[in-house]
Tab-separated table of C-alpha atoms and ligand atoms in Angstrom:
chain	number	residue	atom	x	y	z
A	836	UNK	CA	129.640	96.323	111.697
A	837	UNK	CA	130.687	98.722	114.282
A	838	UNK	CA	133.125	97.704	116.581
A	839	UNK	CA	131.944	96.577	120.186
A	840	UNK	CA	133.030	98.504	123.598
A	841	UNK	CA	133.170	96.548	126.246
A	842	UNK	CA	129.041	97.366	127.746
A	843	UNK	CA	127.509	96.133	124.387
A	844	UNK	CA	126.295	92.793	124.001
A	845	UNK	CA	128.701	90.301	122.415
A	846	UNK	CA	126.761	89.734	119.459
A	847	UNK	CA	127.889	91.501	115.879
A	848	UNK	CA	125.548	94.296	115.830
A	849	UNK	CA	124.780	96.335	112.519
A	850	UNK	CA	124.289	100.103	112.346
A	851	UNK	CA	120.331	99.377	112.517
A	852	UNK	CA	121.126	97.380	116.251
A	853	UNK	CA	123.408	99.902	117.449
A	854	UNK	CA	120.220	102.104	117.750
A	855	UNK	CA	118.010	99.342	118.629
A	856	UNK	CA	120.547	98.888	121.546
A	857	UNK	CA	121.601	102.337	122.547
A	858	UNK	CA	117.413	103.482	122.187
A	859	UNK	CA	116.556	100.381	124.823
A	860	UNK	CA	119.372	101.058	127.373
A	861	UNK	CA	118.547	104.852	127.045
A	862	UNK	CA	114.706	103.669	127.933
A	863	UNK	CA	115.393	101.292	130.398
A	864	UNK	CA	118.081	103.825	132.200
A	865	UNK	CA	115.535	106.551	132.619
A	866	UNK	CA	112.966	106.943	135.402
A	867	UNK	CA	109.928	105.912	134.611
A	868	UNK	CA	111.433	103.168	132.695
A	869	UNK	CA	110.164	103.446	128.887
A	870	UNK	CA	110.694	101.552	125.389
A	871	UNK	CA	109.986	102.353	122.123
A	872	UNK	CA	106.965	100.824	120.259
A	873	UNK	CA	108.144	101.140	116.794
A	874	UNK	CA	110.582	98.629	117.671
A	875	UNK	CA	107.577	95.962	118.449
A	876	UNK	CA	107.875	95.409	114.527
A	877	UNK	CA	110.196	92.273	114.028
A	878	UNK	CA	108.761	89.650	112.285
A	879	UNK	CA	106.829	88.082	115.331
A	880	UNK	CA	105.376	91.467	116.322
A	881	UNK	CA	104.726	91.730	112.342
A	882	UNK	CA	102.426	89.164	112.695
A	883	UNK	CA	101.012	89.700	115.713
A	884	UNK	CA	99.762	92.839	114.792
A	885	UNK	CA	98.411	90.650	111.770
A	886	UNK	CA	96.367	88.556	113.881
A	887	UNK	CA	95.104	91.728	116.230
A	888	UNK	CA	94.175	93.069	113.043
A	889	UNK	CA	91.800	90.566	112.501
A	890	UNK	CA	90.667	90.158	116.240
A	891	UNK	CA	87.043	91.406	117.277
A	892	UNK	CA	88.156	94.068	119.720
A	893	UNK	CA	90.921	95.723	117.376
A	894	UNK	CA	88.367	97.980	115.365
A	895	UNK	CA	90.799	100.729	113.382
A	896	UNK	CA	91.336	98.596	110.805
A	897	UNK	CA	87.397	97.563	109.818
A	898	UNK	CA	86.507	101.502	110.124
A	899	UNK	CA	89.379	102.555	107.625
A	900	UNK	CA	88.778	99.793	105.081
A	901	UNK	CA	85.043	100.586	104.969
A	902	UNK	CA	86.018	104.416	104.101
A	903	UNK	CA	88.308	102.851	101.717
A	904	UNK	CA	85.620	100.601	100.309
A	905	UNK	CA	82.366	102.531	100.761
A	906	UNK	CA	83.618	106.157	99.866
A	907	UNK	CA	86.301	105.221	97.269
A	908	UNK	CA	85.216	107.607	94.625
A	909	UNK	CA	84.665	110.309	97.084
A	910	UNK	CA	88.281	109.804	98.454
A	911	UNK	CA	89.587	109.992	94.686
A	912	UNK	CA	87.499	113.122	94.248
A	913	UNK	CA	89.394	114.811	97.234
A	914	UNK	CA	92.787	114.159	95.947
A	915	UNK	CA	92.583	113.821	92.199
A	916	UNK	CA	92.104	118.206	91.598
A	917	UNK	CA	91.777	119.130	88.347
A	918	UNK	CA	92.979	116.102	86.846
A	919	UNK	CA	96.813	116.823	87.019
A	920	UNK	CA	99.030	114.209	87.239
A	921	UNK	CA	100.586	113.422	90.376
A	922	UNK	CA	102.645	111.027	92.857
A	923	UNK	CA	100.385	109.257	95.415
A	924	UNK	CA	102.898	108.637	98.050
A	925	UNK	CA	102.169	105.920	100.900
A	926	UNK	CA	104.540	106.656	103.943
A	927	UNK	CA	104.247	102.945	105.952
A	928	UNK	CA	103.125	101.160	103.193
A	929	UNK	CA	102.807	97.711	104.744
A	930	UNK	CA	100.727	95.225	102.508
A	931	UNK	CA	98.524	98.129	101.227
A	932	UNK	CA	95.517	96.304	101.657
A	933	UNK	CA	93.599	99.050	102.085
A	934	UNK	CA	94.841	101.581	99.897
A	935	UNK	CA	94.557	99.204	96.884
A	936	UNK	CA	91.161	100.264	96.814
A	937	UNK	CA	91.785	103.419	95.819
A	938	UNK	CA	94.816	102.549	93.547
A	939	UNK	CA	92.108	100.100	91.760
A	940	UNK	CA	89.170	102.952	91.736
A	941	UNK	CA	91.934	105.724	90.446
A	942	UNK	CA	93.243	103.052	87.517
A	943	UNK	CA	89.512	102.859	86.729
A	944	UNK	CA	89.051	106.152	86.305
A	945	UNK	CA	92.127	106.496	83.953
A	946	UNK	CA	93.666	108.907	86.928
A	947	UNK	CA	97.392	110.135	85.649
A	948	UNK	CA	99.276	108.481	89.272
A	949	UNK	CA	102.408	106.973	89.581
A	950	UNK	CA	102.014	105.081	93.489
A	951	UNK	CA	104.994	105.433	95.737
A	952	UNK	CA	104.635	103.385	98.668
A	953	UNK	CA	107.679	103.795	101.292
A	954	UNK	CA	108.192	101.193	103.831
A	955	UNK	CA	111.607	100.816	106.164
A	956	UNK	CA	111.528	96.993	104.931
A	957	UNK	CA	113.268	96.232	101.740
A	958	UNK	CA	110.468	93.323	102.215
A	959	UNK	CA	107.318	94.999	101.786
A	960	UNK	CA	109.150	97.109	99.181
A	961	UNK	CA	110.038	94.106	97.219
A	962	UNK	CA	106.235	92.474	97.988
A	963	UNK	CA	104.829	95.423	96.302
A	964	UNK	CA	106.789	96.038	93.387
A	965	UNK	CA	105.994	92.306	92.522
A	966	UNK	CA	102.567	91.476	93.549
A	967	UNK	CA	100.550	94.809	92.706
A	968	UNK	CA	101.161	95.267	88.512
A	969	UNK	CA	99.824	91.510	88.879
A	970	UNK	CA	97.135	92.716	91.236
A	971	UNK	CA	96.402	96.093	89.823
A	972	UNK	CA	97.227	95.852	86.316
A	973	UNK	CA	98.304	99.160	84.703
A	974	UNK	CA	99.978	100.412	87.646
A	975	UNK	CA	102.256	102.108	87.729
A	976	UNK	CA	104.441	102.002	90.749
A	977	UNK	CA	107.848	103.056	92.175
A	978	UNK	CA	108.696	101.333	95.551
A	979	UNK	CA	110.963	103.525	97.807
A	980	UNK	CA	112.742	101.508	100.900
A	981	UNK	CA	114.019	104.084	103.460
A	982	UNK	CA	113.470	106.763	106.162
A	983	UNK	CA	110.240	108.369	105.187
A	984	UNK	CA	111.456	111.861	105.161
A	985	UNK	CA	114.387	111.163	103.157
A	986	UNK	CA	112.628	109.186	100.658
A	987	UNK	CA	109.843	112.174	100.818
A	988	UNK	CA	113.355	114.128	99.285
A	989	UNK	CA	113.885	111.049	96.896
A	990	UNK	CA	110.660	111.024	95.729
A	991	UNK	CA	110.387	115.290	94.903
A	992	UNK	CA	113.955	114.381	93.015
A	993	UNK	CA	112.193	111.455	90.673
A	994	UNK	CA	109.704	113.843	89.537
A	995	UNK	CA	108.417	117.428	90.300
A	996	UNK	CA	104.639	116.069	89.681
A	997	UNK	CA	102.219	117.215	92.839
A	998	UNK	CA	102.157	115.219	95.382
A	999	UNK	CA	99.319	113.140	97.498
A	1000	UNK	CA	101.011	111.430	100.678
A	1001	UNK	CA	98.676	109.052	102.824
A	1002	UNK	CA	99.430	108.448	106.292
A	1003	UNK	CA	96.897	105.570	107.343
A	1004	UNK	CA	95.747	103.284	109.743
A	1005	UNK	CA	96.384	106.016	112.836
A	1006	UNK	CA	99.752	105.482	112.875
A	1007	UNK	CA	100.314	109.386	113.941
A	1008	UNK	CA	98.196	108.475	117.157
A	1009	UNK	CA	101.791	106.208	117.819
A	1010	UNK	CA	103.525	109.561	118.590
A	1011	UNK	CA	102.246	112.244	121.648
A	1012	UNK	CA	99.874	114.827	120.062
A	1013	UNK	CA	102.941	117.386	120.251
A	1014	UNK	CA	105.589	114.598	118.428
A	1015	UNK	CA	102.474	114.473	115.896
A	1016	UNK	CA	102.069	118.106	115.451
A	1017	UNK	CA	105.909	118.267	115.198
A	1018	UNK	CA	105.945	115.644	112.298
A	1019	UNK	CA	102.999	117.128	110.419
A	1020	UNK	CA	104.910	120.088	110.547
A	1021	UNK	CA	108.280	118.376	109.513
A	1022	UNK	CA	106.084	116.384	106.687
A	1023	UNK	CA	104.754	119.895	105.500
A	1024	UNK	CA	108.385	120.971	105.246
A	1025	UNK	CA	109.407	118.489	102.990
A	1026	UNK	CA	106.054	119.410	100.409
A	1027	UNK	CA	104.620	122.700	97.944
A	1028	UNK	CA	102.139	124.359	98.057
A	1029	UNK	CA	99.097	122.379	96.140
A	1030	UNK	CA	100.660	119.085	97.529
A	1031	UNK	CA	98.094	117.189	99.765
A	1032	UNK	CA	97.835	114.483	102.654
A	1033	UNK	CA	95.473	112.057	103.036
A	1034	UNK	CA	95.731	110.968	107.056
A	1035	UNK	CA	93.980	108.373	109.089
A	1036	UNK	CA	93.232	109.205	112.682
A	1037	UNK	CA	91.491	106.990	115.060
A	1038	UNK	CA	88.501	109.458	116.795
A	1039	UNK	CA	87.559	109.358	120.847
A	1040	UNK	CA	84.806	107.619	121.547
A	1041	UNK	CA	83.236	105.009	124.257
A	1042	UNK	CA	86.161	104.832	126.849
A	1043	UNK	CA	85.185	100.870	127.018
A	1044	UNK	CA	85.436	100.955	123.318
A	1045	UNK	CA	88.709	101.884	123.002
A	1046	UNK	CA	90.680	100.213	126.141
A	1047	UNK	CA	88.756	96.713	124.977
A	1048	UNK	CA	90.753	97.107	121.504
A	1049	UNK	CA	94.126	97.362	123.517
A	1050	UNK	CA	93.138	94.583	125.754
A	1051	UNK	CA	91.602	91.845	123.748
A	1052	UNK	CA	90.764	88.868	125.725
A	1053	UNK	CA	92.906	86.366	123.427
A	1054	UNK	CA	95.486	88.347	125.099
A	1055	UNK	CA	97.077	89.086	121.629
A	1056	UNK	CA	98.339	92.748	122.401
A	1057	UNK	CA	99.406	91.786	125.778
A	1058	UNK	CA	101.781	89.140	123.591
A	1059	UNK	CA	102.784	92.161	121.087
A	1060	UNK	CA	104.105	93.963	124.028
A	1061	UNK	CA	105.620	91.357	125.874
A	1062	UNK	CA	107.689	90.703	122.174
A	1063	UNK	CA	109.628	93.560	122.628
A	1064	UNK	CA	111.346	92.192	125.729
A	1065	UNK	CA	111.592	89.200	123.958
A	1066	UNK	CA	113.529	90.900	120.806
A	1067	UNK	CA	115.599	92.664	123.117
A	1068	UNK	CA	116.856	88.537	124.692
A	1069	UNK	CA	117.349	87.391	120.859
A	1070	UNK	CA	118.649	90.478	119.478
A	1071	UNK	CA	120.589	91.969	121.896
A	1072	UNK	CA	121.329	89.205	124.443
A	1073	UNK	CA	118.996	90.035	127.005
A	1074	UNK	CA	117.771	87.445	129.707
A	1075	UNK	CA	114.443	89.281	130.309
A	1076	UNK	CA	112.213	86.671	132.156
A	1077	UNK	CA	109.040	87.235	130.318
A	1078	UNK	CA	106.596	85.609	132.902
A	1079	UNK	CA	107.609	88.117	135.458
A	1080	UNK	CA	105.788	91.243	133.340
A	1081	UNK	CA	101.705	91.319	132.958
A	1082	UNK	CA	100.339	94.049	130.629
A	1083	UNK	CA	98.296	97.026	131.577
A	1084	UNK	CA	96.754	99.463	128.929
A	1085	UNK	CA	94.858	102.650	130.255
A	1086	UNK	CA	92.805	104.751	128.760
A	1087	UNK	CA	91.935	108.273	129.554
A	1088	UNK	CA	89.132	109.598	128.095
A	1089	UNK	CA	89.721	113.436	128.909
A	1090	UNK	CA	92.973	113.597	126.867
A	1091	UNK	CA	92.699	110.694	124.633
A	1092	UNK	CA	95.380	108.981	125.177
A	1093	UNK	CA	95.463	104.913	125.035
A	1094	UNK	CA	98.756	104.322	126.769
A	1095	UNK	CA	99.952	100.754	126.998
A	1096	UNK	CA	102.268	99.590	130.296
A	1097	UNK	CA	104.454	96.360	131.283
A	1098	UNK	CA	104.521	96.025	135.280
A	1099	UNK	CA	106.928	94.217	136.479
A	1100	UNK	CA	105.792	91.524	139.114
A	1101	UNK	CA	108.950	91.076	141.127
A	1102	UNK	CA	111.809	92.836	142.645
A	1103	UNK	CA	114.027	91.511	139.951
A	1104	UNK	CA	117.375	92.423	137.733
A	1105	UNK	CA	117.818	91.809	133.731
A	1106	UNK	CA	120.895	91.743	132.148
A	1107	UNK	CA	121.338	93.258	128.521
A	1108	UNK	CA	125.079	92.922	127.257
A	1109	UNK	CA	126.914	93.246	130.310
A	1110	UNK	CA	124.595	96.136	131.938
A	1111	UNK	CA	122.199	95.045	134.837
A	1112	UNK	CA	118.564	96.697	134.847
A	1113	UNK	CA	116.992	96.507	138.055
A	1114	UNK	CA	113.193	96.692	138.618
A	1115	UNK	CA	111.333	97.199	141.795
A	1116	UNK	CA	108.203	94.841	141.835
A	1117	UNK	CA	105.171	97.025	140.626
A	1118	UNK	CA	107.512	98.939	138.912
A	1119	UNK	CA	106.406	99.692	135.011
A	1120	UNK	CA	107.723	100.522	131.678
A	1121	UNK	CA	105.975	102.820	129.805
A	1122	UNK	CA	105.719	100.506	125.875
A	1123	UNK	CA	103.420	102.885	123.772
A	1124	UNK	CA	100.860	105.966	123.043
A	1125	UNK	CA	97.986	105.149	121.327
A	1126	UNK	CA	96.560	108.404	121.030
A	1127	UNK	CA	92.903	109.424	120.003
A	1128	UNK	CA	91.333	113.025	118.702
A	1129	UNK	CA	87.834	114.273	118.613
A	1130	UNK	CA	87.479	115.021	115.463
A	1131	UNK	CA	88.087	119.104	115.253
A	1132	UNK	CA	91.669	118.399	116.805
A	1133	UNK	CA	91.807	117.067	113.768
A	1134	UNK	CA	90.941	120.127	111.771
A	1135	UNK	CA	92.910	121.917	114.065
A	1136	UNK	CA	95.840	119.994	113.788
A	1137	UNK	CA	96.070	120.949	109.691
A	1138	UNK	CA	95.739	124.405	111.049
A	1139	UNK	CA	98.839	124.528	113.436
A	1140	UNK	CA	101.045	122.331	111.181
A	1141	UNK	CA	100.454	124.915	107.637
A	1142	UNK	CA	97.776	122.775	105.851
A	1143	UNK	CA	94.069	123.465	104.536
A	1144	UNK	CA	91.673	121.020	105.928
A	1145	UNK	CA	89.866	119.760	102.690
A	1146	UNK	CA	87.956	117.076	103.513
A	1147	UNK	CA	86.885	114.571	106.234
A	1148	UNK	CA	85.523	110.754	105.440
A	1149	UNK	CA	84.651	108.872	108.781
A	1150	UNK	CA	83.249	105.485	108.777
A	1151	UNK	CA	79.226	104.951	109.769
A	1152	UNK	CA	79.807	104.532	113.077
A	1153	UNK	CA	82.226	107.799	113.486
A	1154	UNK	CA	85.121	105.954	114.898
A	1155	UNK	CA	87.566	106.695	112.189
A	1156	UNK	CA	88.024	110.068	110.421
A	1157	UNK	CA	90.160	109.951	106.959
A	1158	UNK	CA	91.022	113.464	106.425
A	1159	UNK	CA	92.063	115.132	103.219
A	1160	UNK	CA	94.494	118.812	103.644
A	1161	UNK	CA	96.220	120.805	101.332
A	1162	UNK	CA	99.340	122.130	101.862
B	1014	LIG	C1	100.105	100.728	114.375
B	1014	LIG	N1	99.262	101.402	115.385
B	1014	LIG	C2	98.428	102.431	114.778
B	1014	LIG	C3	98.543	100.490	116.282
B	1014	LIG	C4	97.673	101.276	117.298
B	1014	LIG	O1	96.470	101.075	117.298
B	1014	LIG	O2	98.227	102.102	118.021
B	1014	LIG	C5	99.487	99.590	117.060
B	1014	LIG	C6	98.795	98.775	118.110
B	1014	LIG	N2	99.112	98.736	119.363
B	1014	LIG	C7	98.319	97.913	120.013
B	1014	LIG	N3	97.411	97.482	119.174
B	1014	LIG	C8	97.685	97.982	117.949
């Protein structure tokens, strides 16, 4: 535990809520106000993005697991090549509901694939190793719990086999198209030439469409939002009244981008540690980027970044592209 100066909350904070901490007060210092959405994942925003999963508006999810169910074997045709064996990496891993589709299709097929799901929890790392050889027997599988890019370097050390690395569920639309340009580019760094990705990106499409997803009437995403301020009062002794924020997601069909907002509904001051945040009423923070591509940004995006667009799977309705590049 790192020792405490005299700002920080008086709570023993780890190396992992050191940055929690020093990434909020840097968001909440800055004008416009602005937090980070990967920290929305504790285990409350876990599963509340669980239950918008499975809520009607919330479509991603449906579109990618039909690809994964519907156009299995033409997925496994994209990545498999000639037959070599390789490393099918999963960066994100989560419960890999839908990628066990294809790990069941490839086992089928007798496919030469060791699967390497990375995940930041030592949770879902654990979950996996466990439940899939029970699952998916003759597996074979190598859980890696870290930073994706270093276990990217991990994983190249294990074995020099080519590599396959999925990116799913649109998680690159959680970065600004030129943070996601800059990580495709970082990801290409750390892989040969042959290696291949396998990305899902969430396409444009009706306006009404979209913003319903990030504004489902049970009010679920409002609540994922609203979490965050919530972690920061357990985590990092904040006194955040969460009553005095209402959510307000926008979406702008020109550029694409879904942007989600917390507006605060009174003049009012929050105390984090021993540091006083003051917000005007109306005032907002700026909680996350939900950002969607026609579908030759897509193309275009393997272009800029030094990969070979080799395929594209999208769902019937065209809402969801799965797109398979070569490095
Ligand atoms: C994880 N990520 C791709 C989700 C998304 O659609 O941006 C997170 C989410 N935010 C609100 N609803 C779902």
């Amino acid at each position: 535990c790192n020792t405490l100066d005299n700002k920080m909350p008086q709570i023993e904070l780890n190396d992992a809520s050191t940055r929690f901490y020093d990434d909020v007060m840097r968001g909440l210092s800055a004008t416009p106000k602005r937090l980070d959405s990967k920290y929305f994942y504790d285990s409350v925003g876990d599963k509340l993005f669980q239950d918008l999963m499975n809520c009607d508006e919330y479509y991603p999810t449906n579109c990618e697991m039909e690809i994964f169910t519907q156009q299995t074997a033409e997925l496994a045709k994209a990545i498999v090549g000639s037959g070599d064996a390789f490393d099918l990496i999963e960066l994100g891993a989560g419960d890999a509901t839908k990628s066990s589709h294809l790990l069941r299709y490839l086992i089928q097929q007798q496919a030469d694939f060791t699967y390497l799901p990375i995940d930041i929890s030592e949770n879902v790392i654990s979950y996996l190793n466990i439940t899939l050889p029970v699952t998916l027997p003759g597996i074979a599988i190598e859980g890696l719990q870290g930073d994706y890019f270093d276990m990217l370097k991990k994983a190249a050390a294990i074995s020099g086999k080519r590599k396959v690395v999925m990116f799913l569920g649109s998680n690159i639309g959680n970065m600004p198209v030129d943070d996601a340009h800059g990580f495709v580019r970082v990801l290409r760094d750390h892989l040969s030439a042959g290696d291949m990705v396998l990305i899902g990106v969430d396409l444009k499409k009706n306006p009404k469409t979209v913003l319903a997803a990030y504004n489902d009437k049970e009010g679920i995403t409002k609540r994922f939002n609203i979490n965050l301020l919530s972690r920061i009062n357990r985590e990092l002794g904040g006194n955040f009244d969460v009553d005095k924020f209402d959510h307000y997601p926008t979406y702008d069909p020109e550029t694409g981008a879904c942007r989600s907002f917390l507006i605060s509904l009174a003049d009012q001051q929050v105390t984090i540690g021993s540091e006083v945040i003051s917000f005007k009423k109306d005032e907002y923070i700026y909680m996350e980027i939900s950002q969607k591509y026609a579908i030759e940004q897509v193309d275009a995006m393997a272009n800029a970044t030094g990969f070979k667009p080799v395929a594209q799977l999208t769902d019937s309705k065209q809402w969801f592209v799965d797109a398979v590049w070569v490095a």
